[in-house]
XYZ file of C-alpha atoms in Angstrom:
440
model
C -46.427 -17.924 -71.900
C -49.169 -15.340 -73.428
C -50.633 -16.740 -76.836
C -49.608 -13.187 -78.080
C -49.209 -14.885 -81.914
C -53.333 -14.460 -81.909
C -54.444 -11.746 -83.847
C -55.006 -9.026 -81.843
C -58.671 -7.160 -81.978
C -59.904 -4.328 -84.267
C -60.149 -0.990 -83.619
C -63.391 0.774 -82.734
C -64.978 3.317 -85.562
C -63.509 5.723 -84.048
C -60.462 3.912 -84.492
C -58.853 4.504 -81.146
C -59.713 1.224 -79.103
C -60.552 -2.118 -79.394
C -63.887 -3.319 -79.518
C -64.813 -5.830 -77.065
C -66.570 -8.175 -79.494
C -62.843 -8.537 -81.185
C -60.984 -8.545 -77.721
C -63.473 -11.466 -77.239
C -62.777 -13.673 -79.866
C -58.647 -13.290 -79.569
C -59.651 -14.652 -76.111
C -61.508 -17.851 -77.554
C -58.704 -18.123 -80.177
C -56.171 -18.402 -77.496
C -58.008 -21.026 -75.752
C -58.951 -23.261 -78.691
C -55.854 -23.256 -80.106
C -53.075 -24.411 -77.748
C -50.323 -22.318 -77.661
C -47.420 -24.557 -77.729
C -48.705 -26.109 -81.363
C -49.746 -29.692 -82.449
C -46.866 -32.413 -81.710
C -44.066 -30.392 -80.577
C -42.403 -32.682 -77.351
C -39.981 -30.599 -75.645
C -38.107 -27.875 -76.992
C -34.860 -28.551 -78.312
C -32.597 -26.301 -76.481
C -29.881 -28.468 -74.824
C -26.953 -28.437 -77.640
C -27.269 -24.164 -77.989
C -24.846 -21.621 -77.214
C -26.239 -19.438 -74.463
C -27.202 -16.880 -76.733
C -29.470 -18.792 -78.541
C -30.777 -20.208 -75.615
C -31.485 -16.467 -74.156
C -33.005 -15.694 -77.376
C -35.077 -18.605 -77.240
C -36.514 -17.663 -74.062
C -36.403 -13.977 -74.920
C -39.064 -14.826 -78.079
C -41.497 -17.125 -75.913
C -41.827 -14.262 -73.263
C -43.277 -12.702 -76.003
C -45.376 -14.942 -77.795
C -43.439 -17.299 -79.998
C -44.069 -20.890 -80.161
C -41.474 -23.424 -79.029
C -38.287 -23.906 -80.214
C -38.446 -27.466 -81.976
C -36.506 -29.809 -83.879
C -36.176 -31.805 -87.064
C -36.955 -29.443 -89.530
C -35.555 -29.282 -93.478
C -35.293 -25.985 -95.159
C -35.320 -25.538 -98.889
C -34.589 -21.786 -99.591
C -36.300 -20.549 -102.538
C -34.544 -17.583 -104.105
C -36.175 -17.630 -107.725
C -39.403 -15.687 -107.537
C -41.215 -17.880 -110.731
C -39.603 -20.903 -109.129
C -40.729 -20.148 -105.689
C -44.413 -19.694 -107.200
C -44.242 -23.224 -109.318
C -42.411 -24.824 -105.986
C -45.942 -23.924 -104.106
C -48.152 -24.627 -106.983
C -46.896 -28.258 -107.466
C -47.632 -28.339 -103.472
C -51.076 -27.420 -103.470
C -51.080 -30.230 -106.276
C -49.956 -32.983 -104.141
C -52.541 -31.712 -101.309
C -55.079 -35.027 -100.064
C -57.024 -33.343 -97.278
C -56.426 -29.860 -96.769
C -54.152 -25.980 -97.891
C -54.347 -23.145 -96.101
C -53.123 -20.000 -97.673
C -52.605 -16.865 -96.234
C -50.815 -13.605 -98.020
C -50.477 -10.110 -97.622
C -51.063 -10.063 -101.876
C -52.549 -12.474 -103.320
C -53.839 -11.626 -107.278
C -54.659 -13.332 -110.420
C -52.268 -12.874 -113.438
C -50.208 -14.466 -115.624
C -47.303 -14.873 -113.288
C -49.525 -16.528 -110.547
C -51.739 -18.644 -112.374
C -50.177 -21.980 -111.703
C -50.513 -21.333 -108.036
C -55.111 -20.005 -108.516
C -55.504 -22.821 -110.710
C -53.626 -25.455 -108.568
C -55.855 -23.840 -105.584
C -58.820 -24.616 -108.311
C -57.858 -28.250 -108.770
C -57.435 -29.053 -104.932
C -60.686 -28.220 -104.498
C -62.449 -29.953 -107.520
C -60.566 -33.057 -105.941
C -62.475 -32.571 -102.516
C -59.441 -30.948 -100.648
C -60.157 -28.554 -98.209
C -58.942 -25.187 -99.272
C -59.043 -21.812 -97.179
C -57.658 -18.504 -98.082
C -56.982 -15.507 -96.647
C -56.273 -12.254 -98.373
C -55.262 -8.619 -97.140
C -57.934 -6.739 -97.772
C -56.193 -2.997 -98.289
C -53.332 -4.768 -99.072
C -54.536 -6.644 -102.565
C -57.396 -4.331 -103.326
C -55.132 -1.939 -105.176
C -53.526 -4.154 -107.535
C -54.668 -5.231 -111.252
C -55.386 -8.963 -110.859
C -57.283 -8.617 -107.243
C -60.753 -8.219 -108.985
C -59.900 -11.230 -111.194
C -58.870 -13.869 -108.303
C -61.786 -12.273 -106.150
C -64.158 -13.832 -109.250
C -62.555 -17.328 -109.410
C -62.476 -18.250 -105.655
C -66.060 -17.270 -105.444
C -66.907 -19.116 -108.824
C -65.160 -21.615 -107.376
C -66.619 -22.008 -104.292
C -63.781 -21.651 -102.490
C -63.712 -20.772 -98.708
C -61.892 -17.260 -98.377
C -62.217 -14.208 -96.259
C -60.615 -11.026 -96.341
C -58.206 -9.839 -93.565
C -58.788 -6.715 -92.071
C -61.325 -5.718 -94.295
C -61.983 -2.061 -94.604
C -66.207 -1.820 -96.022
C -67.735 0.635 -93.661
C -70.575 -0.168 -96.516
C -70.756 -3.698 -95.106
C -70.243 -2.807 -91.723
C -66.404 -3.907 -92.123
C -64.445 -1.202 -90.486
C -61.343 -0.747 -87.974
C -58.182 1.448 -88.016
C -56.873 0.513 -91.898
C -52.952 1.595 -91.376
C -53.104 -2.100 -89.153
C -53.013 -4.653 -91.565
C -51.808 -8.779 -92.086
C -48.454 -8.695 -93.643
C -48.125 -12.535 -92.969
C -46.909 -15.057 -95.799
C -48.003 -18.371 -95.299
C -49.197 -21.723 -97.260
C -49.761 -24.897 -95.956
C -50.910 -28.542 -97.309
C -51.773 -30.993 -95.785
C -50.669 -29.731 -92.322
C -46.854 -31.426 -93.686
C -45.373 -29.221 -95.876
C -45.136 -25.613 -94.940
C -44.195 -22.398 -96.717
C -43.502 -19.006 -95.472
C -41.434 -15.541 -96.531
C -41.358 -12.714 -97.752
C -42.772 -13.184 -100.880
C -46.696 -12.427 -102.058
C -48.642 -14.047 -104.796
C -47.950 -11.266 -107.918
C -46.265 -10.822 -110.624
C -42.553 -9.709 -110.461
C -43.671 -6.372 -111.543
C -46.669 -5.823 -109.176
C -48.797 -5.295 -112.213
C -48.614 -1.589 -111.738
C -48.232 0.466 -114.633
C -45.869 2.924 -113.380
C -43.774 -0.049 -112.233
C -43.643 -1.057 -115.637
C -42.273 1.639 -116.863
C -39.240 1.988 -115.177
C -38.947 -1.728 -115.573
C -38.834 -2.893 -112.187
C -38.463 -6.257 -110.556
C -39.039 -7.804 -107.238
C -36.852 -10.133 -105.137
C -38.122 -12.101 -103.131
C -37.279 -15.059 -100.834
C -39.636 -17.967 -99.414
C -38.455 -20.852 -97.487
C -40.196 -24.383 -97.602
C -40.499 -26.124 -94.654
C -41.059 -29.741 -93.605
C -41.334 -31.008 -90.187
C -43.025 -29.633 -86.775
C -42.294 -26.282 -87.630
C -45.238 -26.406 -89.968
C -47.740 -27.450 -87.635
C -47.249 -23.877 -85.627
C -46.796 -22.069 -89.017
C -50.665 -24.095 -89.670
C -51.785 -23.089 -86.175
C -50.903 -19.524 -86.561
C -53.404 -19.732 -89.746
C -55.621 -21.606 -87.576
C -55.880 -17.981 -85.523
C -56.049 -15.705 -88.036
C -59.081 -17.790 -90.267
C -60.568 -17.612 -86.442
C -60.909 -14.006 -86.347
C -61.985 -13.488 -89.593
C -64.106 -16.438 -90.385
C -65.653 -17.859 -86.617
C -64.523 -21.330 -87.392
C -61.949 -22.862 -86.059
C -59.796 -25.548 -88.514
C -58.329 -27.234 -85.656
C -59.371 -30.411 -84.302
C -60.067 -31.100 -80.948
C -57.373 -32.350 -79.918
C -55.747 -31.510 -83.396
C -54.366 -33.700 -85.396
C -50.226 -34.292 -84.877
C -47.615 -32.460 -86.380
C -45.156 -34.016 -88.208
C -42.370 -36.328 -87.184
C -39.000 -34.702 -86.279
C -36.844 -35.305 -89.581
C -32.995 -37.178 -89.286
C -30.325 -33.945 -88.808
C -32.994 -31.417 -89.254
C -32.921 -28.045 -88.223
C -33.505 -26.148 -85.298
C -36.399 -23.616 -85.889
C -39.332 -21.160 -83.610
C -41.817 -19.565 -85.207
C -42.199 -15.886 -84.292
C -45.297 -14.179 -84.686
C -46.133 -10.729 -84.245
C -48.852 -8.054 -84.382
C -50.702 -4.628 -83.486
C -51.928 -4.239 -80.073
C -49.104 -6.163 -78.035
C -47.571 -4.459 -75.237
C -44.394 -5.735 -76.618
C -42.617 -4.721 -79.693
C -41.204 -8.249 -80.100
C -39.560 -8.190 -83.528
C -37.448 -5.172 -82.774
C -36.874 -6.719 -78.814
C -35.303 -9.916 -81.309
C -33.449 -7.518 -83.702
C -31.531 -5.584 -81.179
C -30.905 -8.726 -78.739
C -29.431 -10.589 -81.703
C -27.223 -7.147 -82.501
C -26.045 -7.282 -79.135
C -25.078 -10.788 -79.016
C -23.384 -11.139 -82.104
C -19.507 -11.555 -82.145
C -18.460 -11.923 -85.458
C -20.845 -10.399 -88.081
C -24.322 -9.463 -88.498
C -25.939 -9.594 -91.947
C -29.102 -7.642 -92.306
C -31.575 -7.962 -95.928
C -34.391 -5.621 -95.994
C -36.786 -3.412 -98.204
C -37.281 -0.840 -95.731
C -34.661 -0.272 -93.107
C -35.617 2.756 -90.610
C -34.397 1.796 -87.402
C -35.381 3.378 -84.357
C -32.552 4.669 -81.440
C -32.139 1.685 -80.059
C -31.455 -0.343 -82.896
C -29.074 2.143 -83.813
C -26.872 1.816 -81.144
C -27.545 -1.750 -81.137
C -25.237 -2.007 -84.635
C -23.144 1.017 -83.268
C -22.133 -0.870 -80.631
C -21.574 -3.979 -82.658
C -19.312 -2.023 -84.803
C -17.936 -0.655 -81.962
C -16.477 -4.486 -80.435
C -15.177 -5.183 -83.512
C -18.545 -7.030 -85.111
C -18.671 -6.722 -89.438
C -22.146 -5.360 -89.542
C -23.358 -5.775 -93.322
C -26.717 -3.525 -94.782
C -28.095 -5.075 -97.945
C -30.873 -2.825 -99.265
C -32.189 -1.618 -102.151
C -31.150 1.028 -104.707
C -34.608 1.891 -105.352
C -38.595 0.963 -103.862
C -41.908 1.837 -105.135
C -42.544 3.379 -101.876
C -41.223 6.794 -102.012
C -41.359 8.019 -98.748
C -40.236 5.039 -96.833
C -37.409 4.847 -99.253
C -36.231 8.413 -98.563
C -36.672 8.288 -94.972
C -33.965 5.192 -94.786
C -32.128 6.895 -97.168
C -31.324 9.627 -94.234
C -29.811 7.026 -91.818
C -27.224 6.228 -94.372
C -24.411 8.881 -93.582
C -24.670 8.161 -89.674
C -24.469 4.402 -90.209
C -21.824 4.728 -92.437
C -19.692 6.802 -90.319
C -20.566 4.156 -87.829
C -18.528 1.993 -89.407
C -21.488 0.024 -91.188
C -21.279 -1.602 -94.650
C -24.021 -0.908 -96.744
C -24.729 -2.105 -99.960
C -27.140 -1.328 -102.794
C -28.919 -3.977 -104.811
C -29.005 -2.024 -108.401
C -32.027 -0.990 -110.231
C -34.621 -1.733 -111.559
C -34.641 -4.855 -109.137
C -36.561 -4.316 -106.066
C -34.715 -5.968 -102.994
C -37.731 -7.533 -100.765
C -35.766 -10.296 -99.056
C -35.816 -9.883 -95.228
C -33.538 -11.520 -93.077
C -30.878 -11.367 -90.565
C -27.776 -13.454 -89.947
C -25.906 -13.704 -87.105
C -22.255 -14.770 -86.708
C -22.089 -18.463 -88.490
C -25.106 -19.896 -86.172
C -28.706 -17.892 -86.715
C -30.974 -16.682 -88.959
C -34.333 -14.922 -89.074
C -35.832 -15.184 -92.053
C -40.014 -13.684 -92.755
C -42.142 -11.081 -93.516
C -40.834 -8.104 -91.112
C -39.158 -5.208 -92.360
C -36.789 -3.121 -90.404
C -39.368 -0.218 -89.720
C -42.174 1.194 -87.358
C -44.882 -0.241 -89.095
C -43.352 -4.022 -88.770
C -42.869 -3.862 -85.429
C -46.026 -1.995 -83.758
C -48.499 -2.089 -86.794
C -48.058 -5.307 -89.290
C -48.686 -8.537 -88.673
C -46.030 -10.639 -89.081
C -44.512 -14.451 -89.261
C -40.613 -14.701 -89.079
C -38.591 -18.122 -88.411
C -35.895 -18.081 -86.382
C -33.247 -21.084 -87.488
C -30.164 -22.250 -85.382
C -27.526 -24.003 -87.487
C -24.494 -23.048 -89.208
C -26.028 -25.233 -92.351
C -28.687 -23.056 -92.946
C -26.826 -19.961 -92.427
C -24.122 -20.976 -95.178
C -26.648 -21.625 -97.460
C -28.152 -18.310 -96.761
C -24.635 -16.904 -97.082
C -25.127 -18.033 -100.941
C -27.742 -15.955 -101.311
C -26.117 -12.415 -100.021
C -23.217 -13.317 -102.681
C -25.476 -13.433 -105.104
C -27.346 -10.322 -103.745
C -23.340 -8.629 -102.952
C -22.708 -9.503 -106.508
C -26.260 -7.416 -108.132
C -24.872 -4.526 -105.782
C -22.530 -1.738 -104.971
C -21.365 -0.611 -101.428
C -22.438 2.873 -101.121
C -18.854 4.911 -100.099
C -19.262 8.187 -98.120
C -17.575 10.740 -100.282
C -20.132 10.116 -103.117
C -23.256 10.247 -100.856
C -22.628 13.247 -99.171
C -22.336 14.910 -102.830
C -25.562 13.697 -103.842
C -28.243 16.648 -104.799
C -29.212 19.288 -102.744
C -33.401 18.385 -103.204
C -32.860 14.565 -102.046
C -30.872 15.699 -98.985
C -33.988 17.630 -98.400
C -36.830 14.782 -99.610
C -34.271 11.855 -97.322
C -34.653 14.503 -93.945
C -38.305 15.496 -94.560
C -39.146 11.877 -95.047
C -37.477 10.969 -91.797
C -39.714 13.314 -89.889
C -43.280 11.473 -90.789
C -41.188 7.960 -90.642
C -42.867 7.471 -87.346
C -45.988 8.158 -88.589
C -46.416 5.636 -91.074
């Protein structure tokens, strides 16, 4: 198996290769960190339908970690409560938290998470954090948590940093999407969620009163040690140290009737387009119903006959998506798939305004579920990095199946007739938007 869940290498100043310094230290990463994770024993494949066994295999081909497990799963649906639930974690941290977000800022929302990060290290914990660079800098609140880990002393690095000033340069449309938090190597959390405000702090945002939901899971078990070794990579690349010991320490014990999980990374610069590989396997192997919760859904042709044909053997194929997005053009250009979907025979349904849907997951029949940080679009699968768990259990995907009723119940199922009469200009903004979708 490749260690393809290392972050790949930056692009040159020109911005169309990689330089070899980068392509260097992906190779060191990949050799220091081992690719099959702390602790895991042998994967835990024996009791799966074929499907999921297939799917298994499908994901390690392309860089996953083994399928392990033992694992509890507490889904965290309430975006203050998710923040508090990882704030009173950091607080219980003895030796060590890694944190790693796309958007990580200080304001009033987030507080109890920068000041728990404060505490853990006034107590001698070990505490690295990793930030987006283009991906926080534009947000009121960066400036501010900036200060405070540096006053702090805290170890942090930017991802991807874009400071040509500083010598900090390579192709900015590839960035670190990944959500992750761990403490103590034990308890692990990961999502779709950043570190902000329900509002993003953005003025205009405020105005038309909008909301984000979001969705984090917490993990305990093995699962965490290859959520702590994908870290491990990432702090490599940006920080030359490696937080692993040698050999590193073990992952946690396999918990009584825990769940079956792999951690699935992704990123720029694979030959494989892995996410969207998973998305359209699990379409085609789905019998009964496929759920799909995401932000930004702007599928490609092949994912689009992947839920055609689902439809087409009699599969309930459910969009859930939002009515509205701060992102304007990525909103409009999924906006244009919606007639041929529907008259695919595809369900999709709305979550009102001013709430911002930012959930992403998939569920498939009454056994899987992929839960992360990847969105349905070009830029997830070829130009984000991302972190998505893949679950096996029909447990976990009823409890999930709580969550879309709450979601069906904030939303309305977008009928034909009505679409097709909306205005004139957004026909025109949804098709013109489509065009460029492949170049965002």
């Amino acid at each position: 198996m490749q260690a393809l869940w290392t972050t790949p290498g930056r692009a040159g100043n020109d911005g169309s290769g990689f330089e070899t310094r980068s392509k260097d230290k992906q190779r060191r990463a990949a050799q220091l960190v081992d690719p099959h994770g702390p602790g895991t024993g042998e994967e835990t494949t024996g009791e799966m339908p074929g499907w999921a066994r297939d799917t298994v295999r499908l994901n390690g081909h392309n860089g996953a970690f083994p399928v392990v497990g033992g694992n509890h799963l507490q889904i965290l649906d309430d975006y203050d409560g998710s923040l508090q639930a990882m704030a009173e974690a950091i607080g219980s941290a003895k030796s060590f938290v890694h944190f790693q977000f796309y958007i990580a800022v200080a304001d009033d929302t987030t507080e109890p998470v920068i000041a728990a990060l404060e505490d853990a290290h006034v107590r001698g914990v070990r505490v690295r954090v990793l930030i987006d660079h283009l991906g926080s800098v534009g947000y009121p609140g960066y400036r501010q948590v900036v200060h405070r880990l540096e006053d702090a002393g805290i170890a942090w690095r930017r991802m991807l940093p874009v400071r040509p000033w500083r010598g900090q340069y390579q192709r900015p449309d590839l960035r670190n999407h990944r959500k992750i938090l761990v403490v103590d190597g034990t308890v692990g959390f990961t999502g779709s969620q950043n570190v902000i405000d329900r509002s993003y702090n953005k003025k205009s945002n405020k105005r038309q009163h909008l909301q984000w939901v979001g969705l984090m899971l917490r993990v305990d078990g093995p699962a965490v040690g290859h959520l702590n070794a994908l870290f491990a990579t990432d702090w490599f690349c940006e920080a030359d140290e490696m937080v692993l010991g040698n050999p590193p320490a073990p992952a946690p014990d396999p918990l009584p009737d825990g769940l079956v999980c792999q951690v699935l990374p992704s990123g720029p610069g694979l030959e494989q387009e892995s996410n969207l590989q998973l998305f359209n396997h699990l379409f085609t192997s789905a019998r009964q119903r496929i759920t799909v919760c995401s932000p930004y859904f702007v599928p490609d042709e092949s994912m689009l006959n992947a839920l055609r044909a689902a439809v087409g053997r009699g599969v309930e194929v459910r969009l859930y998506m939002g009515e509205t997005s701060s992102h304007a053009l990525t909103h409009h250009a999924q906006r244009s798939y919606y007639e041929a979907m529907i008259k695919a025979g595809v369900k999709i349904f709305l979550y009102r305004a001013p709430y911002v849907l930012h959930a992403k997951f998939v569920l498939i029949d009454e056994e899987a579920a992929v839960v992360g940080s990847s969105n349905m679009d070009i830029r997830s699968f070829v130009l984000d990095h991302e972190v998505n768990l893949m679950v096996i259990g029909e447990e976990f995907v009823a409890r999930m199946d709580e969550v879309v009723q709450g979601y069906h119940e904030a939303s309305h199922e977008l009928e034909l007739g009505p679409w097709l009469d909306r205005p004139r200009r957004q026909k025109y903004l949804d098709n013109a938007a489509r065009l460029t979708s492949a170049l965002q």
